[in-house]
mmCIF file of C-alpha atoms and ligand atoms in Angstrom:
data_model
loop_
_atom_site.group_PDB
_atom_site.id
_atom_site.type_symbol
_atom_site.label_atom_id
_atom_site.label_comp_id
_atom_site.label_asym_id
_atom_site.label_seq_id
_atom_site.Cartn_x
_atom_site.Cartn_y
_atom_site.Cartn_z
ATOM 1 C CA UNK A 1 17.365 -93.850 -17.094
ATOM 2 C CA UNK A 2 19.609 -91.376 -15.513
ATOM 3 C CA UNK A 3 18.018 -91.556 -12.564
ATOM 4 C CA UNK A 4 19.262 -94.709 -12.583
ATOM 5 C CA UNK A 5 23.044 -94.881 -13.769
ATOM 6 C CA UNK A 6 23.012 -90.720 -12.809
ATOM 7 C CA UNK A 7 26.675 -89.800 -13.864
ATOM 8 C CA UNK A 8 27.181 -92.548 -15.739
ATOM 9 C CA UNK A 9 24.475 -92.177 -18.185
ATOM 10 C CA UNK A 10 24.766 -88.900 -18.461
ATOM 11 C CA UNK A 11 27.257 -88.768 -21.119
ATOM 12 C CA UNK A 12 26.272 -91.764 -22.686
ATOM 13 C CA UNK A 13 25.193 -91.447 -26.641
ATOM 14 C CA UNK A 14 21.579 -92.205 -27.165
ATOM 15 C CA UNK A 15 19.892 -93.300 -30.456
ATOM 16 C CA UNK A 16 17.050 -93.898 -31.979
ATOM 17 C CA UNK A 17 17.127 -97.420 -31.499
ATOM 18 C CA UNK A 18 17.050 -96.846 -27.748
ATOM 19 C CA UNK A 19 13.789 -96.166 -27.488
ATOM 20 C CA UNK A 20 10.478 -97.834 -28.632
ATOM 21 C CA UNK A 21 7.692 -95.035 -29.855
ATOM 22 C CA UNK A 22 4.060 -94.941 -29.121
ATOM 23 C CA UNK A 23 1.369 -92.206 -30.204
ATOM 24 C CA UNK A 24 1.642 -88.637 -30.908
ATOM 25 C CA UNK A 25 1.376 -86.163 -28.037
ATOM 26 C CA UNK A 26 1.336 -83.414 -30.286
ATOM 27 C CA UNK A 27 2.996 -80.861 -32.866
ATOM 28 C CA UNK A 28 4.264 -77.551 -32.500
ATOM 29 C CA UNK A 29 5.790 -75.143 -34.574
ATOM 30 C CA UNK A 30 9.196 -77.180 -35.222
ATOM 31 C CA UNK A 31 8.731 -80.665 -34.998
ATOM 32 C CA UNK A 32 5.944 -83.116 -33.015
ATOM 33 C CA UNK A 33 6.388 -85.038 -30.181
ATOM 34 C CA UNK A 34 5.543 -88.417 -29.447
ATOM 35 C CA UNK A 35 5.168 -90.811 -26.226
ATOM 36 C CA UNK A 36 8.100 -92.844 -26.101
ATOM 37 C CA UNK A 37 9.950 -95.841 -24.049
ATOM 38 C CA UNK A 38 13.426 -96.453 -23.461
ATOM 39 C CA UNK A 39 14.118 -99.933 -24.053
ATOM 40 C CA UNK A 40 15.985 -101.141 -21.370
ATOM 41 C CA UNK A 41 14.312 -99.450 -18.499
ATOM 42 C CA UNK A 42 11.136 -99.398 -19.833
ATOM 43 C CA UNK A 43 11.115 -95.157 -18.409
ATOM 44 C CA UNK A 44 8.466 -93.812 -20.655
ATOM 45 C CA UNK A 45 9.331 -89.936 -21.851
ATOM 46 C CA UNK A 46 8.297 -87.793 -24.481
ATOM 47 C CA UNK A 47 10.323 -87.565 -27.634
ATOM 48 C CA UNK A 48 10.483 -83.635 -29.240
ATOM 49 C CA UNK A 49 11.498 -84.566 -32.897
ATOM 50 C CA UNK A 50 12.553 -81.804 -34.768
ATOM 51 C CA UNK A 51 13.302 -81.243 -38.039
ATOM 52 C CA UNK A 52 17.285 -79.728 -38.837
ATOM 53 C CA UNK A 53 15.765 -78.192 -41.961
ATOM 54 C CA UNK A 54 12.890 -76.295 -40.201
ATOM 55 C CA UNK A 55 16.084 -75.719 -37.779
ATOM 56 C CA UNK A 56 18.848 -73.589 -40.306
ATOM 57 C CA UNK A 57 15.869 -72.134 -41.919
ATOM 58 C CA UNK A 58 15.401 -69.693 -38.980
ATOM 59 C CA UNK A 59 18.417 -69.834 -38.141
ATOM 60 C CA UNK A 60 17.956 -70.829 -34.396
ATOM 61 C CA UNK A 61 20.572 -73.162 -34.289
ATOM 62 C CA UNK A 62 22.808 -71.820 -31.827
ATOM 63 C CA UNK A 63 19.545 -70.372 -29.367
ATOM 64 C CA UNK A 64 18.403 -74.144 -29.667
ATOM 65 C CA UNK A 65 21.891 -75.149 -28.366
ATOM 66 C CA UNK A 66 21.982 -73.192 -25.701
ATOM 67 C CA UNK A 67 18.207 -73.307 -24.276
ATOM 68 C CA UNK A 68 18.541 -77.126 -24.659
ATOM 69 C CA UNK A 69 22.433 -76.857 -22.132
ATOM 70 C CA UNK A 70 20.188 -74.296 -20.184
ATOM 71 C CA UNK A 71 17.195 -76.503 -20.095
ATOM 72 C CA UNK A 72 19.379 -79.585 -18.785
ATOM 73 C CA UNK A 73 21.311 -77.939 -16.377
ATOM 74 C CA UNK A 74 17.213 -76.752 -14.163
ATOM 75 C CA UNK A 75 16.548 -79.055 -11.661
ATOM 76 C CA UNK A 76 13.182 -77.889 -10.103
ATOM 77 C CA UNK A 77 9.903 -80.192 -9.802
ATOM 78 C CA UNK A 78 8.154 -77.662 -11.362
ATOM 79 C CA UNK A 79 10.065 -77.684 -14.677
ATOM 80 C CA UNK A 80 9.880 -80.592 -17.156
ATOM 81 C CA UNK A 81 13.356 -82.124 -17.335
ATOM 82 C CA UNK A 82 15.130 -82.258 -20.482
ATOM 83 C CA UNK A 83 17.424 -85.795 -20.121
ATOM 84 C CA UNK A 84 19.264 -85.504 -23.297
ATOM 85 C CA UNK A 85 19.778 -84.912 -26.668
ATOM 86 C CA UNK A 86 20.829 -87.008 -30.027
ATOM 87 C CA UNK A 87 20.507 -86.520 -34.239
ATOM 88 C CA UNK A 88 20.467 -87.943 -37.089
ATOM 89 C CA UNK A 89 20.959 -86.863 -40.486
ATOM 90 C CA UNK A 90 17.913 -84.746 -40.293
ATOM 91 C CA UNK A 91 16.479 -84.676 -37.317
ATOM 92 C CA UNK A 92 17.328 -83.543 -33.757
ATOM 93 C CA UNK A 93 15.759 -85.746 -30.795
ATOM 94 C CA UNK A 94 14.882 -84.019 -27.591
ATOM 95 C CA UNK A 95 14.338 -86.936 -24.339
ATOM 96 C CA UNK A 96 11.860 -85.044 -22.218
ATOM 97 C CA UNK A 97 10.181 -85.344 -19.078
ATOM 98 C CA UNK A 98 6.342 -86.881 -19.804
ATOM 99 C CA UNK A 99 3.750 -84.907 -18.942
ATOM 100 C CA UNK A 100 0.932 -87.661 -18.350
ATOM 101 C CA UNK A 101 -1.511 -84.637 -17.615
ATOM 102 C CA UNK A 102 -0.725 -82.714 -21.049
ATOM 103 C CA UNK A 103 -1.660 -79.120 -21.108
ATOM 104 C CA UNK A 104 -2.942 -76.835 -18.523
ATOM 105 C CA UNK A 105 -4.828 -74.950 -21.291
ATOM 106 C CA UNK A 106 -6.552 -78.244 -22.025
ATOM 107 C CA UNK A 107 -7.677 -78.281 -18.143
ATOM 108 C CA UNK A 108 -8.509 -74.607 -18.609
ATOM 109 C CA UNK A 109 -10.532 -74.997 -21.243
ATOM 110 C CA UNK A 110 -12.740 -77.564 -20.181
ATOM 111 C CA UNK A 111 -13.679 -76.219 -17.160
ATOM 112 C CA UNK A 112 -13.488 -72.897 -18.191
ATOM 113 C CA UNK A 113 -11.665 -71.489 -15.104
ATOM 114 C CA UNK A 114 -10.193 -72.937 -11.468
ATOM 115 C CA UNK A 115 -10.829 -72.826 -8.312
ATOM 116 C CA UNK A 116 -8.746 -70.539 -5.945
ATOM 117 C CA UNK A 117 -7.209 -73.580 -4.483
ATOM 118 C CA UNK A 118 -6.389 -74.814 -7.656
ATOM 119 C CA UNK A 119 -5.581 -71.531 -9.660
ATOM 120 C CA UNK A 120 -3.198 -70.569 -6.169
ATOM 121 C CA UNK A 121 -1.469 -73.893 -6.138
ATOM 122 C CA UNK A 122 -0.591 -73.470 -9.717
ATOM 123 C CA UNK A 123 0.935 -69.901 -8.873
ATOM 124 C CA UNK A 124 2.630 -70.692 -5.964
ATOM 125 C CA UNK A 125 4.317 -74.075 -8.295
ATOM 126 C CA UNK A 126 5.287 -71.183 -10.560
ATOM 127 C CA UNK A 127 6.229 -68.639 -8.815
ATOM 128 C CA UNK A 128 8.538 -71.378 -7.124
ATOM 129 C CA UNK A 129 10.026 -72.611 -10.303
ATOM 130 C CA UNK A 130 10.517 -69.381 -11.375
ATOM 131 C CA UNK A 131 12.513 -67.887 -8.161
ATOM 132 C CA UNK A 132 15.027 -71.094 -9.005
ATOM 133 C CA UNK A 133 15.373 -69.949 -12.609
ATOM 134 C CA UNK A 134 15.891 -66.129 -11.622
ATOM 135 C CA UNK A 135 18.213 -67.388 -8.950
ATOM 136 C CA UNK A 136 20.301 -69.488 -11.842
ATOM 137 C CA UNK A 137 20.087 -65.762 -13.995
ATOM 138 C CA UNK A 138 17.515 -67.845 -16.395
ATOM 139 C CA UNK A 139 14.059 -65.270 -17.574
ATOM 140 C CA UNK A 140 11.636 -67.543 -18.798
ATOM 141 C CA UNK A 141 9.897 -65.147 -21.104
ATOM 142 C CA UNK A 142 7.788 -67.233 -22.675
ATOM 143 C CA UNK A 143 4.961 -68.487 -19.765
ATOM 144 C CA UNK A 144 1.799 -69.243 -21.112
ATOM 145 C CA UNK A 145 -0.907 -72.087 -20.737
ATOM 146 C CA UNK A 146 -0.085 -73.839 -23.672
ATOM 147 C CA UNK A 147 3.443 -73.971 -21.905
ATOM 148 C CA UNK A 148 2.266 -75.549 -18.656
ATOM 149 C CA UNK A 149 2.180 -78.914 -18.769
ATOM 150 C CA UNK A 150 0.246 -81.060 -15.840
ATOM 151 C CA UNK A 151 2.138 -84.538 -14.807
ATOM 152 C CA UNK A 152 0.421 -87.859 -13.824
ATOM 153 C CA UNK A 153 -0.548 -85.954 -10.064
ATOM 154 C CA UNK A 154 -1.435 -82.811 -11.324
ATOM 155 C CA UNK A 155 2.048 -80.961 -11.363
ATOM 156 C CA UNK A 156 2.159 -78.258 -12.744
ATOM 157 C CA UNK A 157 5.393 -78.236 -15.136
ATOM 158 C CA UNK A 158 7.204 -75.102 -17.560
ATOM 159 C CA UNK A 159 8.193 -76.265 -21.046
ATOM 160 C CA UNK A 160 9.623 -74.966 -23.239
ATOM 161 C CA UNK A 161 12.558 -73.270 -22.595
ATOM 162 C CA UNK A 162 13.710 -73.447 -25.816
ATOM 163 C CA UNK A 163 13.625 -70.908 -28.349
ATOM 164 C CA UNK A 164 11.553 -68.576 -26.373
ATOM 165 C CA UNK A 165 13.055 -65.570 -27.784
ATOM 166 C CA UNK A 166 12.326 -66.961 -31.576
ATOM 167 C CA UNK A 167 9.107 -67.884 -31.031
ATOM 168 C CA UNK A 168 7.942 -65.272 -29.511
ATOM 169 C CA UNK A 169 8.424 -62.641 -32.586
ATOM 170 C CA UNK A 170 6.821 -64.913 -34.665
ATOM 171 C CA UNK A 171 3.616 -65.756 -32.462
ATOM 172 C CA UNK A 172 3.425 -61.934 -32.686
ATOM 173 C CA UNK A 173 2.994 -61.325 -36.358
ATOM 174 C CA UNK A 174 1.955 -65.096 -37.238
ATOM 175 C CA UNK A 175 -1.109 -65.557 -33.955
ATOM 176 C CA UNK A 176 -1.107 -62.651 -32.337
ATOM 177 C CA UNK A 177 -0.481 -63.919 -28.918
ATOM 178 C CA UNK A 178 0.208 -60.630 -27.227
ATOM 179 C CA UNK A 179 -1.792 -61.127 -24.064
ATOM 180 C CA UNK A 180 0.767 -61.947 -21.768
ATOM 181 C CA UNK A 181 3.531 -59.444 -22.423
ATOM 182 C CA UNK A 182 4.648 -56.845 -19.883
ATOM 183 C CA UNK A 183 4.284 -53.371 -21.387
ATOM 184 C CA UNK A 184 8.797 -53.117 -21.433
ATOM 185 C CA UNK A 185 8.198 -55.805 -24.150
ATOM 186 C CA UNK A 186 5.468 -54.878 -26.530
ATOM 187 C CA UNK A 187 6.798 -51.306 -26.366
ATOM 188 C CA UNK A 188 10.633 -52.810 -26.755
ATOM 189 C CA UNK A 189 11.962 -51.507 -24.219
ATOM 190 C CA UNK A 190 14.701 -53.088 -21.748
ATOM 191 C CA UNK A 191 13.088 -55.512 -19.912
ATOM 192 C CA UNK A 192 14.416 -57.885 -17.161
ATOM 193 C CA UNK A 193 13.111 -60.959 -14.439
ATOM 194 C CA UNK A 194 10.537 -58.871 -13.767
ATOM 195 C CA UNK A 195 8.483 -59.594 -17.274
ATOM 196 C CA UNK A 196 7.915 -62.903 -15.373
ATOM 197 C CA UNK A 197 6.049 -61.179 -12.306
ATOM 198 C CA UNK A 198 3.780 -59.421 -15.024
ATOM 199 C CA UNK A 199 2.975 -62.956 -16.825
ATOM 200 C CA UNK A 200 2.270 -64.376 -12.613
ATOM 201 C CA UNK A 201 -0.559 -61.356 -12.963
ATOM 202 C CA UNK A 202 -1.888 -62.513 -16.481
ATOM 203 C CA UNK A 203 -1.983 -66.103 -15.891
ATOM 204 C CA UNK A 204 -3.418 -66.090 -12.201
ATOM 205 C CA UNK A 205 -6.059 -64.070 -13.606
ATOM 206 C CA UNK A 206 -6.889 -66.290 -16.692
ATOM 207 C CA UNK A 207 -7.333 -69.443 -13.800
ATOM 208 C CA UNK A 208 -9.762 -67.707 -12.381
ATOM 209 C CA UNK A 209 -11.555 -66.141 -14.839
ATOM 210 C CA UNK A 210 -10.851 -68.062 -17.878
ATOM 211 C CA UNK A 211 -9.593 -65.612 -20.240
ATOM 212 C CA UNK A 212 -6.564 -63.263 -20.159
ATOM 213 C CA UNK A 213 -7.146 -59.812 -19.032
ATOM 214 C CA UNK A 214 -6.093 -57.769 -21.727
ATOM 215 C CA UNK A 215 -7.670 -59.561 -24.396
ATOM 216 C CA UNK A 216 -8.930 -58.020 -27.368
ATOM 217 C CA UNK A 217 -10.866 -57.779 -31.090
ATOM 218 C CA UNK A 218 -7.571 -56.971 -32.532
ATOM 219 C CA UNK A 219 -3.392 -57.126 -31.619
ATOM 220 C CA UNK A 220 -3.548 -53.316 -31.358
ATOM 221 C CA UNK A 221 -6.533 -52.939 -28.900
ATOM 222 C CA UNK A 222 -4.668 -55.404 -26.443
ATOM 223 C CA UNK A 223 -1.537 -53.158 -27.120
ATOM 224 C CA UNK A 224 -3.517 -50.251 -25.707
ATOM 225 C CA UNK A 225 -5.155 -52.101 -22.566
ATOM 226 C CA UNK A 226 -1.597 -53.487 -21.695
ATOM 227 C CA UNK A 227 0.519 -50.005 -22.006
ATOM 228 C CA UNK A 228 -2.722 -48.405 -20.347
ATOM 229 C CA UNK A 229 -2.969 -51.767 -17.884
ATOM 230 C CA UNK A 230 -6.700 -51.687 -18.193
ATOM 231 C CA UNK A 231 -7.438 -53.792 -15.931
ATOM 232 C CA UNK A 232 -11.103 -54.420 -14.338
ATOM 233 C CA UNK A 233 -12.828 -57.707 -12.728
ATOM 234 C CA UNK A 234 -16.033 -59.324 -14.211
ATOM 235 C CA UNK A 235 -18.341 -59.905 -11.406
ATOM 236 C CA UNK A 236 -18.461 -63.525 -12.368
ATOM 237 C CA UNK A 237 -16.838 -65.413 -11.223
ATOM 238 C CA UNK A 238 -16.674 -64.650 -7.695
ATOM 239 C CA UNK A 239 -13.508 -63.979 -6.577
ATOM 240 C CA UNK A 240 -11.982 -63.185 -3.433
ATOM 241 C CA UNK A 241 -10.502 -59.603 -2.581
ATOM 242 C CA UNK A 242 -7.006 -61.062 -1.545
ATOM 243 C CA UNK A 243 -6.823 -62.649 -5.337
ATOM 244 C CA UNK A 244 -7.211 -59.533 -6.850
ATOM 245 C CA UNK A 245 -4.817 -57.470 -4.362
ATOM 246 C CA UNK A 246 -2.432 -60.086 -5.904
ATOM 247 C CA UNK A 247 -3.381 -59.886 -9.489
ATOM 248 C CA UNK A 248 -3.474 -55.497 -9.002
ATOM 249 C CA UNK A 249 -0.280 -56.302 -7.485
ATOM 250 C CA UNK A 250 1.910 -58.231 -9.885
ATOM 251 C CA UNK A 251 0.106 -55.822 -13.337
ATOM 252 C CA UNK A 252 1.401 -52.612 -12.481
ATOM 253 C CA UNK A 253 3.012 -50.991 -15.433
ATOM 254 C CA UNK A 254 6.670 -49.514 -13.654
ATOM 255 C CA UNK A 255 8.518 -52.872 -13.049
ATOM 256 C CA UNK A 256 10.589 -52.045 -10.598
ATOM 257 C CA UNK A 257 7.249 -51.722 -8.164
ATOM 258 C CA UNK A 258 5.796 -55.588 -9.289
ATOM 259 C CA UNK A 259 5.797 -58.088 -6.411
ATOM 260 C CA UNK A 260 8.873 -60.332 -5.633
ATOM 261 C CA UNK A 261 8.620 -63.461 -6.053
ATOM 262 C CA UNK A 262 9.458 -63.848 -2.481
ATOM 263 C CA UNK A 263 6.635 -61.635 -1.511
ATOM 264 C CA UNK A 264 4.245 -63.654 -3.970
ATOM 265 C CA UNK A 265 5.002 -66.727 -2.158
ATOM 266 C CA UNK A 266 3.978 -65.238 1.274
ATOM 267 C CA UNK A 267 0.810 -63.038 -0.104
ATOM 268 C CA UNK A 268 -2.298 -63.901 2.405
ATOM 269 C CA UNK A 269 -3.559 -65.378 -0.769
ATOM 270 C CA UNK A 270 -1.331 -67.616 -1.396
ATOM 271 C CA UNK A 271 -1.030 -68.781 1.902
ATOM 272 C CA UNK A 272 -4.942 -69.273 2.603
ATOM 273 C CA UNK A 273 -5.636 -71.105 -0.892
ATOM 274 C CA UNK A 274 -2.057 -72.769 -2.012
ATOM 275 C CA UNK A 275 -1.082 -76.682 -0.892
ATOM 276 C CA UNK A 276 2.774 -76.482 -1.105
ATOM 277 C CA UNK A 277 2.627 -79.585 -2.399
ATOM 278 C CA UNK A 278 1.898 -78.399 -5.614
ATOM 279 C CA UNK A 279 -0.569 -81.216 -6.324
ATOM 280 C CA UNK A 280 -4.173 -80.107 -6.955
ATOM 281 C CA UNK A 281 -7.285 -82.517 -5.373
HETATM 282 P P1 LIG B 301 7.096 -74.946 -29.780
HETATM 283 O O1 LIG B 301 7.370 -74.958 -31.414
HETATM 284 O O2 LIG B 301 6.592 -73.564 -29.385
HETATM 285 O O3 LIG B 301 6.853 -75.705 -28.325
HETATM 286 P P2 LIG B 301 4.193 -75.773 -28.530
HETATM 287 O O4 LIG B 301 4.466 -75.986 -27.902
HETATM 288 O O5 LIG B 301 2.904 -75.977 -29.289
HETATM 289 O O6 LIG B 301 4.521 -75.342 -30.029
HETATM 290 P P3 LIG B 301 5.856 -78.696 -28.690
HETATM 291 O O7 LIG B 301 6.328 -78.687 -27.398
HETATM 292 O O8 LIG B 301 6.532 -79.410 -30.035
HETATM 293 O O9 LIG B 301 5.172 -76.960 -29.594
HETATM 294 O O10 LIG B 301 4.661 -79.761 -28.467
HETATM 295 C C1 LIG B 301 3.639 -79.804 -28.879
HETATM 296 C C2 LIG B 301 2.317 -80.672 -27.790
HETATM 297 O O11 LIG B 301 2.959 -81.807 -27.375
HETATM 298 C C3 LIG B 301 2.070 -79.646 -26.848
HETATM 299 O O12 LIG B 301 1.015 -78.607 -26.741
HETATM 300 C C4 LIG B 301 1.699 -80.686 -25.190
HETATM 301 O O13 LIG B 301 0.560 -80.981 -25.750
HETATM 302 C C5 LIG B 301 2.318 -82.415 -26.705
HETATM 303 N N1 LIG B 301 3.748 -82.315 -25.822
HETATM 304 C C6 LIG B 301 4.645 -81.256 -25.419
HETATM 305 N N2 LIG B 301 6.048 -82.020 -24.650
HETATM 306 C C7 LIG B 301 5.273 -83.317 -23.827
HETATM 307 C C8 LIG B 301 5.998 -83.992 -22.328
HETATM 308 N N3 LIG B 301 7.125 -83.415 -22.367
HETATM 309 N N4 LIG B 301 5.120 -84.440 -22.331
HETATM 310 C C9 LIG B 301 3.299 -84.298 -22.808
HETATM 311 N N5 LIG B 301 3.229 -83.618 -23.774
HETATM 312 C C10 LIG B 301 3.958 -83.201 -24.692
HETATM 313 MG MG1 LIG B 302 6.130 -76.579 -26.450
#
């Protein structure tokens, strides 16, 4: 596809006729995702089908458009590529990079928790991708294991730049997933890039212990635990003091005091455990 033709094909108009549709990969709030093959190049992609009716119902046309433009412009090994899009009368089709390894969430559920090497490798990949985004003035704000996919080599890919703001407010009421939100967000205070740094702390904890740190029976209790930063470390599985140090330096209520992305990359736990190639063995 674009890799072969560069500029020329970026301007090209795609249509459903260009793709052979394969098995369904999953279902989201706004549509379905299928594995697909571009007929001419045989290039494998993921095709995300979104019904226009849904987009109109939730009044997110402009948001979707903006987010699609952002994701198209981002080029980073740990950010899922959006190659292009097209539409027919009823549907919008997003041509996405195919993540053969599926959701990181699936891996986490299967093994319960990750090794320090695996966890550190993913945290480093995420930190590098976020540093790249922040440089381009993009805040993801919706980083959670379901939005982290793995490619065929096990390299982490951040997905779902679309409608992150909209989908979050819906998620709070619909599914009650407050677990990944920073205190300033649950308290509806102004927030900035540092929300992503908080989320890195949450993910690092969840990778190592299998559950997010502020999990509770009810949303109200999770909310209380987040704003108190009621953090404790289980005795099992055993983790190094350096890992706990990094988590403690990220889950800080005052957003200006959280470890910067640069400092995360230089943190002893990362330096010691992360594979800079981003590939976990
Ligand atoms: P949302 O509507 O908020 O995005 P979602 O993340 O659950 O919700 P989708 O992004 O539509 O839904 O994706 C549904 C599922 O399809 C994902 O959870 C994932 O398992 C799979 N999937 C999505 N994109 C890809 C991709 N590029 N490669 C491989 N699998 C994918
Ligand atoms: Mg998704």
